[in-house]
């Protein structure tokens, strides 16, 4: 790869990374200040038209939800 191609690839990566962010419900799970029911609603909205796929966070959220729900 030439230096110019490397520079262009790096520039493209730098421009795209700020727009590549996690779903809101993932961030909400990590932030204790976010309302449980808002995170739950965001998760349900995200998954309402999608099929459950391995490695996409569905099971992780359900474990978090089952842990947190009795505590709210």
GROMACS .gro file of N, CA, C and O in nm:
model
  288
    1UNK      N    1   0.085  -0.118   0.000
    1UNK     CA    2   0.000   0.000   0.000
    1UNK      C    3   0.090   0.124   0.000
    1UNK      O    4   0.182   0.135   0.079
    2UNK      N    5   0.058   0.216  -0.084
    2UNK     CA    6   0.139   0.338  -0.089
    2UNK      C    7   0.103   0.427   0.029
    2UNK      O    8   0.001   0.410   0.095
    3UNK      N    9   0.190   0.522   0.054
    3UNK     CA   10   0.168   0.615   0.166
    3UNK      C   11   0.039   0.694   0.147
    3UNK      O   12  -0.032   0.722   0.243
    4UNK      N   13   0.009   0.731   0.022
    4UNK     CA   14  -0.112   0.809  -0.003
    4UNK      C   15  -0.237   0.727   0.030
    4UNK      O   16  -0.332   0.779   0.088
    5UNK      N   17  -0.237   0.599  -0.004
    5UNK     CA   18  -0.351   0.512   0.027
    5UNK      C   19  -0.366   0.496   0.178
    5UNK      O   20  -0.477   0.495   0.230
    6UNK      N   21  -0.255   0.483   0.246
    6UNK     CA   22  -0.258   0.470   0.392
    6UNK      C   23  -0.317   0.596   0.456
    6UNK      O   24  -0.399   0.589   0.546
    7UNK      N   25  -0.276   0.710   0.407
    7UNK     CA   26  -0.325   0.837   0.460
    7UNK      C   27  -0.474   0.851   0.434
    7UNK      O   28  -0.551   0.891   0.522
    8UNK      N   29  -0.519   0.814   0.315
    8UNK     CA   30  -0.662   0.823   0.281
    8UNK      C   31  -0.745   0.727   0.367
    8UNK      O   32  -0.854   0.762   0.413
    9UNK      N   33  -0.694   0.608   0.390
    9UNK     CA   34  -0.765   0.511   0.475
    9UNK      C   35  -0.775   0.562   0.618
    9UNK      O   36  -0.880   0.552   0.681
   10UNK      N   37  -0.667   0.617   0.669
   10UNK     CA   38  -0.667   0.672   0.804
   10UNK      C   39  -0.764   0.789   0.815
   10UNK      O   40  -0.840   0.800   0.911
   11UNK      N   41  -0.763   0.876   0.716
   11UNK     CA   42  -0.853   0.990   0.714
   11UNK      C   43  -1.000   0.945   0.711
   11UNK      O   44  -1.084   0.998   0.784
   12UNK      N   45  -1.030   0.845   0.629
   12UNK     CA   46  -1.167   0.792   0.622
   12UNK      C   47  -1.208   0.732   0.756
   12UNK      O   48  -1.321   0.753   0.802
   13UNK      N   49  -1.119   0.661   0.820
   13UNK     CA   50  -1.148   0.601   0.950
   13UNK      C   51  -1.174   0.708   1.055
   13UNK      O   52  -1.270   0.698   1.132
   14UNK      N   53  -1.094   0.811   1.056
   14UNK     CA   54  -1.110   0.920   1.153
   14UNK      C   55  -1.243   0.991   1.132
   14UNK      O   56  -1.308   1.034   1.227
   15UNK      N   57  -1.288   1.001   1.009
   15UNK     CA   58  -1.414   1.070   0.980
   15UNK      C   59  -1.536   0.984   1.015
   15UNK      O   60  -1.641   1.037   1.047
   16UNK      N   61  -1.522   0.852   1.008
   16UNK     CA   62  -1.636   0.762   1.031
   16UNK      C   63  -1.653   0.727   1.178
   16UNK      O   64  -1.766   0.713   1.225
   17UNK      N   65  -1.548   0.715   1.252
   17UNK     CA   66  -1.554   0.669   1.391
   17UNK      C   67  -1.649   0.749   1.479
   17UNK      O   68  -1.725   0.692   1.555
   18UNK      N   69  -1.652   0.882   1.473
   18UNK     CA   70  -1.746   0.955   1.560
   18UNK      C   71  -1.892   0.920   1.535
   18UNK      O   72  -1.975   0.935   1.623
   19UNK      N   73  -1.926   0.875   1.416
   19UNK     CA   74  -2.064   0.841   1.384
   19UNK      C   75  -2.099   0.697   1.419
   19UNK      O   76  -2.217   0.661   1.420
   20UNK      N   77  -2.002   0.617   1.447
   20UNK     CA   78  -2.025   0.477   1.483
   20UNK      C   79  -2.036   0.469   1.635
   20UNK      O   80  -1.937   0.464   1.706
   21UNK      N   81  -2.158   0.469   1.685
   21UNK     CA   82  -2.178   0.463   1.829
   21UNK      C   83  -2.275   0.351   1.863
   21UNK      O   84  -2.350   0.304   1.779
   22UNK      N   85  -2.275   0.312   1.988
   22UNK     CA   86  -2.360   0.202   2.034
   22UNK      C   87  -2.505   0.248   2.043
   22UNK      O   88  -2.535   0.366   2.042
   23UNK      N   89  -2.592   0.151   2.053
   23UNK     CA   90  -2.733   0.182   2.073
   23UNK      C   91  -2.750   0.251   2.207
   23UNK      O   92  -2.674   0.230   2.300
   24UNK      N   93  -2.855   0.331   2.218
   24UNK     CA   94  -2.877   0.407   2.341
   24UNK      C   95  -2.895   0.314   2.461
   24UNK      O   96  -2.853   0.347   2.571
   25UNK      N   97  -2.958   0.200   2.441
   25UNK     CA   98  -2.983   0.111   2.554
   25UNK      C   99  -2.854   0.052   2.609
   25UNK      O  100  -2.845   0.025   2.728
   26UNK      N  101  -2.753   0.037   2.526
   26UNK     CA  102  -2.625  -0.015   2.574
   26UNK      C  103  -2.560   0.088   2.667
   26UNK      O  104  -2.512   0.054   2.775
   27UNK      N  105  -2.562   0.214   2.626
   27UNK     CA  106  -2.506   0.319   2.709
   27UNK      C  107  -2.586   0.335   2.838
   27UNK      O  108  -2.530   0.359   2.945
   28UNK      N  109  -2.719   0.321   2.829
   28UNK     CA  110  -2.805   0.334   2.946
   28UNK      C  111  -2.781   0.227   3.050
   28UNK      O  112  -2.793   0.250   3.170
   29UNK      N  113  -2.747   0.106   3.006
   29UNK     CA  114  -2.717  -0.003   3.099
   29UNK      C  115  -2.595   0.030   3.184
   29UNK      O  116  -2.587  -0.011   3.299
   30UNK      N  117  -2.503   0.102   3.128
   30UNK     CA  118  -2.378   0.132   3.196
   30UNK      C  119  -2.386   0.255   3.287
   30UNK      O  120  -2.303   0.272   3.374
   31UNK      N  121  -2.485   0.339   3.264
   31UNK     CA  122  -2.497   0.465   3.338
   31UNK      C  123  -2.605   0.452   3.445
   31UNK      O  124  -2.723   0.441   3.415
   32UNK      N  125  -2.565   0.454   3.571
   32UNK     CA  126  -2.660   0.434   3.681
   32UNK      C  127  -2.758   0.550   3.698
   32UNK      O  128  -2.856   0.539   3.768
   33UNK      N  129  -2.731   0.662   3.633
   33UNK     CA  130  -2.820   0.778   3.643
   33UNK      C  131  -2.938   0.770   3.548
   33UNK      O  132  -3.034   0.845   3.560
   34UNK      N  133  -2.932   0.678   3.451
   34UNK     CA  134  -3.039   0.664   3.352
   34UNK      C  135  -3.152   0.579   3.410
   34UNK      O  136  -3.128   0.477   3.475
   35UNK      N  137  -3.275   0.621   3.386
   35UNK     CA  138  -3.393   0.552   3.435
   35UNK      C  139  -3.404   0.412   3.372
   35UNK      O  140  -3.392   0.396   3.251
   36UNK      N  141  -3.428   0.311   3.455
   36UNK     CA  142  -3.440   0.173   3.411
   36UNK      C  143  -3.545   0.159   3.301
   36UNK      O  144  -3.525   0.091   3.201
   37UNK      N  145  -3.660   0.223   3.320
   37UNK     CA  146  -3.771   0.208   3.226
   37UNK      C  147  -3.741   0.275   3.091
   37UNK      O  148  -3.789   0.231   2.987
   38UNK      N  149  -3.661   0.379   3.091
   38UNK     CA  150  -3.620   0.441   2.966
   38UNK      C  151  -3.526   0.349   2.888
   38UNK      O  152  -3.537   0.338   2.766
   39UNK      N  153  -3.435   0.285   2.959
   39UNK     CA  154  -3.344   0.190   2.895
   39UNK      C  155  -3.424   0.073   2.839
   39UNK      O  156  -3.402   0.028   2.726
   40UNK      N  157  -3.517   0.022   2.916
   40UNK     CA  158  -3.601  -0.090   2.874
   40UNK      C  159  -3.682  -0.052   2.749
   40UNK      O  160  -3.690  -0.130   2.654
   41UNK      N  161  -3.738   0.068   2.748
   41UNK     CA  162  -3.815   0.114   2.632
   41UNK      C  163  -3.726   0.127   2.509
   41UNK      O  164  -3.764   0.085   2.398
   42UNK      N  165  -3.607   0.182   2.527
   42UNK     CA  166  -3.513   0.196   2.416
   42UNK      C  167  -3.474   0.060   2.359
   42UNK      O  168  -3.468   0.042   2.237
   43UNK      N  169  -3.449  -0.036   2.447
   43UNK     CA  170  -3.415  -0.171   2.404
   43UNK      C  171  -3.529  -0.233   2.324
   43UNK      O  172  -3.508  -0.289   2.216
   44UNK      N  173  -3.651  -0.221   2.376
   44UNK     CA  174  -3.767  -0.280   2.309
   44UNK      C  175  -3.793  -0.215   2.174
   44UNK      O  176  -3.830  -0.283   2.077
   45UNK      N  177  -3.773  -0.085   2.164
   45UNK     CA  178  -3.788  -0.015   2.036
   45UNK      C  179  -3.685  -0.064   1.935
   45UNK      O  180  -3.715  -0.083   1.819
   46UNK      N  181  -3.561  -0.080   1.981
   46UNK     CA  182  -3.453  -0.125   1.892
   46UNK      C  183  -3.480  -0.265   1.839
   46UNK      O  184  -3.461  -0.293   1.722
   47UNK      N  185  -3.529  -0.355   1.924
   47UNK     CA  186  -3.544  -0.496   1.887
   47UNK      C  187  -3.682  -0.531   1.833
   47UNK      O  188  -3.704  -0.645   1.794
   48UNK      N  189  -3.778  -0.437   1.825
   48UNK     CA  190  -3.914  -0.474   1.787
   48UNK      C  191  -3.924  -0.531   1.646
   48UNK      O  192  -4.006  -0.619   1.622
   49UNK      N  193  -3.842  -0.487   1.553
   49UNK     CA  194  -3.848  -0.536   1.414
   49UNK      C  195  -3.727  -0.619   1.374
   49UNK      O  196  -3.704  -0.642   1.256
   50UNK      N  197  -3.651  -0.663   1.473
   50UNK     CA  198  -3.530  -0.740   1.444
   50UNK      C  199  -3.541  -0.881   1.500
   50UNK      O  200  -3.609  -0.903   1.599
   51UNK      N  201  -3.471  -0.971   1.437
   51UNK     CA  202  -3.461  -1.107   1.491
   51UNK      C  203  -3.345  -1.112   1.589
   51UNK      O  204  -3.243  -1.046   1.571
   52UNK      N  205  -3.362  -1.193   1.693
   52UNK     CA  206  -3.257  -1.209   1.792
   52UNK      C  207  -3.142  -1.286   1.728
   52UNK      O  208  -3.162  -1.393   1.671
   53UNK      N  209  -3.022  -1.228   1.734
   53UNK     CA  210  -2.903  -1.290   1.678
   53UNK      C  211  -2.798  -1.304   1.786
   53UNK      O  212  -2.787  -1.219   1.875
   54UNK      N  213  -2.722  -1.408   1.776
   54UNK     CA  214  -2.615  -1.432   1.872
   54UNK      C  215  -2.510  -1.320   1.862
   54UNK      O  216  -2.470  -1.280   1.754
   55UNK      N  217  -2.468  -1.270   1.978
   55UNK     CA  218  -2.361  -1.172   1.983
   55UNK      C  219  -2.404  -1.028   1.960
   55UNK      O  220  -2.320  -0.941   1.940
   56UNK      N  221  -2.534  -1.000   1.962
   56UNK     CA  222  -2.583  -0.865   1.937
   56UNK      C  223  -2.626  -0.792   2.064
   56UNK      O  224  -2.671  -0.679   2.058
   57UNK      N  225  -2.617  -0.856   2.180
   57UNK     CA  226  -2.647  -0.790   2.306
   57UNK      C  227  -2.783  -0.821   2.365
   57UNK      O  228  -2.815  -0.773   2.474
   58UNK      N  229  -2.863  -0.900   2.295
   58UNK     CA  230  -2.997  -0.929   2.344
   58UNK      C  231  -2.993  -1.003   2.478
   58UNK      O  232  -3.058  -0.963   2.573
   59UNK      N  233  -2.915  -1.109   2.486
   59UNK     CA  234  -2.907  -1.188   2.609
   59UNK      C  235  -2.843  -1.108   2.722
   59UNK      O  236  -2.886  -1.115   2.837
   60UNK      N  237  -2.743  -1.028   2.690
   60UNK     CA  238  -2.678  -0.945   2.791
   60UNK      C  239  -2.779  -0.848   2.853
   60UNK      O  240  -2.783  -0.831   2.975
   61UNK      N  241  -2.861  -0.786   2.767
   61UNK     CA  242  -2.962  -0.694   2.820
   61UNK      C  243  -3.062  -0.767   2.907
   61UNK      O  244  -3.100  -0.719   3.013
   62UNK      N  245  -3.110  -0.883   2.862
   62UNK     CA  246  -3.210  -0.958   2.938
   62UNK      C  247  -3.157  -0.998   3.076
   62UNK      O  248  -3.230  -0.997   3.174
   63UNK      N  249  -3.030  -1.031   3.083
   63UNK     CA  250  -2.970  -1.062   3.214
   63UNK      C  251  -2.968  -0.937   3.302
   63UNK      O  252  -3.002  -0.942   3.420
   64UNK      N  253  -2.928  -0.824   3.244
   64UNK     CA  254  -2.926  -0.698   3.317
   64UNK      C  255  -3.067  -0.661   3.362
   64UNK      O  256  -3.087  -0.620   3.475
   65UNK      N  257  -3.163  -0.675   3.271
   65UNK     CA  258  -3.302  -0.642   3.303
   65UNK      C  259  -3.356  -0.727   3.418
   65UNK      O  260  -3.418  -0.675   3.510
   66UNK      N  261  -3.330  -0.858   3.414
   66UNK     CA  262  -3.375  -0.947   3.521
   66UNK      C  263  -3.306  -0.917   3.654
   66UNK      O  264  -3.366  -0.936   3.760
   67UNK      N  265  -3.185  -0.867   3.649
   67UNK     CA  266  -3.114  -0.831   3.770
   67UNK      C  267  -3.166  -0.699   3.827
   67UNK      O  268  -3.185  -0.685   3.948
   68UNK      N  269  -3.189  -0.601   3.739
   68UNK     CA  270  -3.224  -0.466   3.783
   68UNK      C  271  -3.372  -0.448   3.815
   68UNK      O  272  -3.405  -0.370   3.905
   69UNK      N  273  -3.460  -0.516   3.747
   69UNK     CA  274  -3.604  -0.491   3.762
   69UNK      C  275  -3.653  -0.503   3.905
   69UNK      O  276  -3.726  -0.415   3.953
   70UNK      N  277  -3.614  -0.605   3.980
   70UNK     CA  278  -3.662  -0.613   4.119
   70UNK      C  279  -3.605  -0.502   4.209
   70UNK      O  280  -3.657  -0.477   4.318
   71UNK      N  281  -3.501  -0.437   4.165
   71UNK     CA  282  -3.435  -0.334   4.247
   71UNK      C  283  -3.490  -0.193   4.221
   71UNK      O  284  -3.445  -0.099   4.281
   72UNK      N  285  -3.580  -0.182   4.126
   72UNK     CA  286  -3.634  -0.050   4.091
   72UNK      C  287  -3.767  -0.029   4.160
   72UNK      O  288  -3.846  -0.114   4.175
   0.00000   0.00000   0.00000
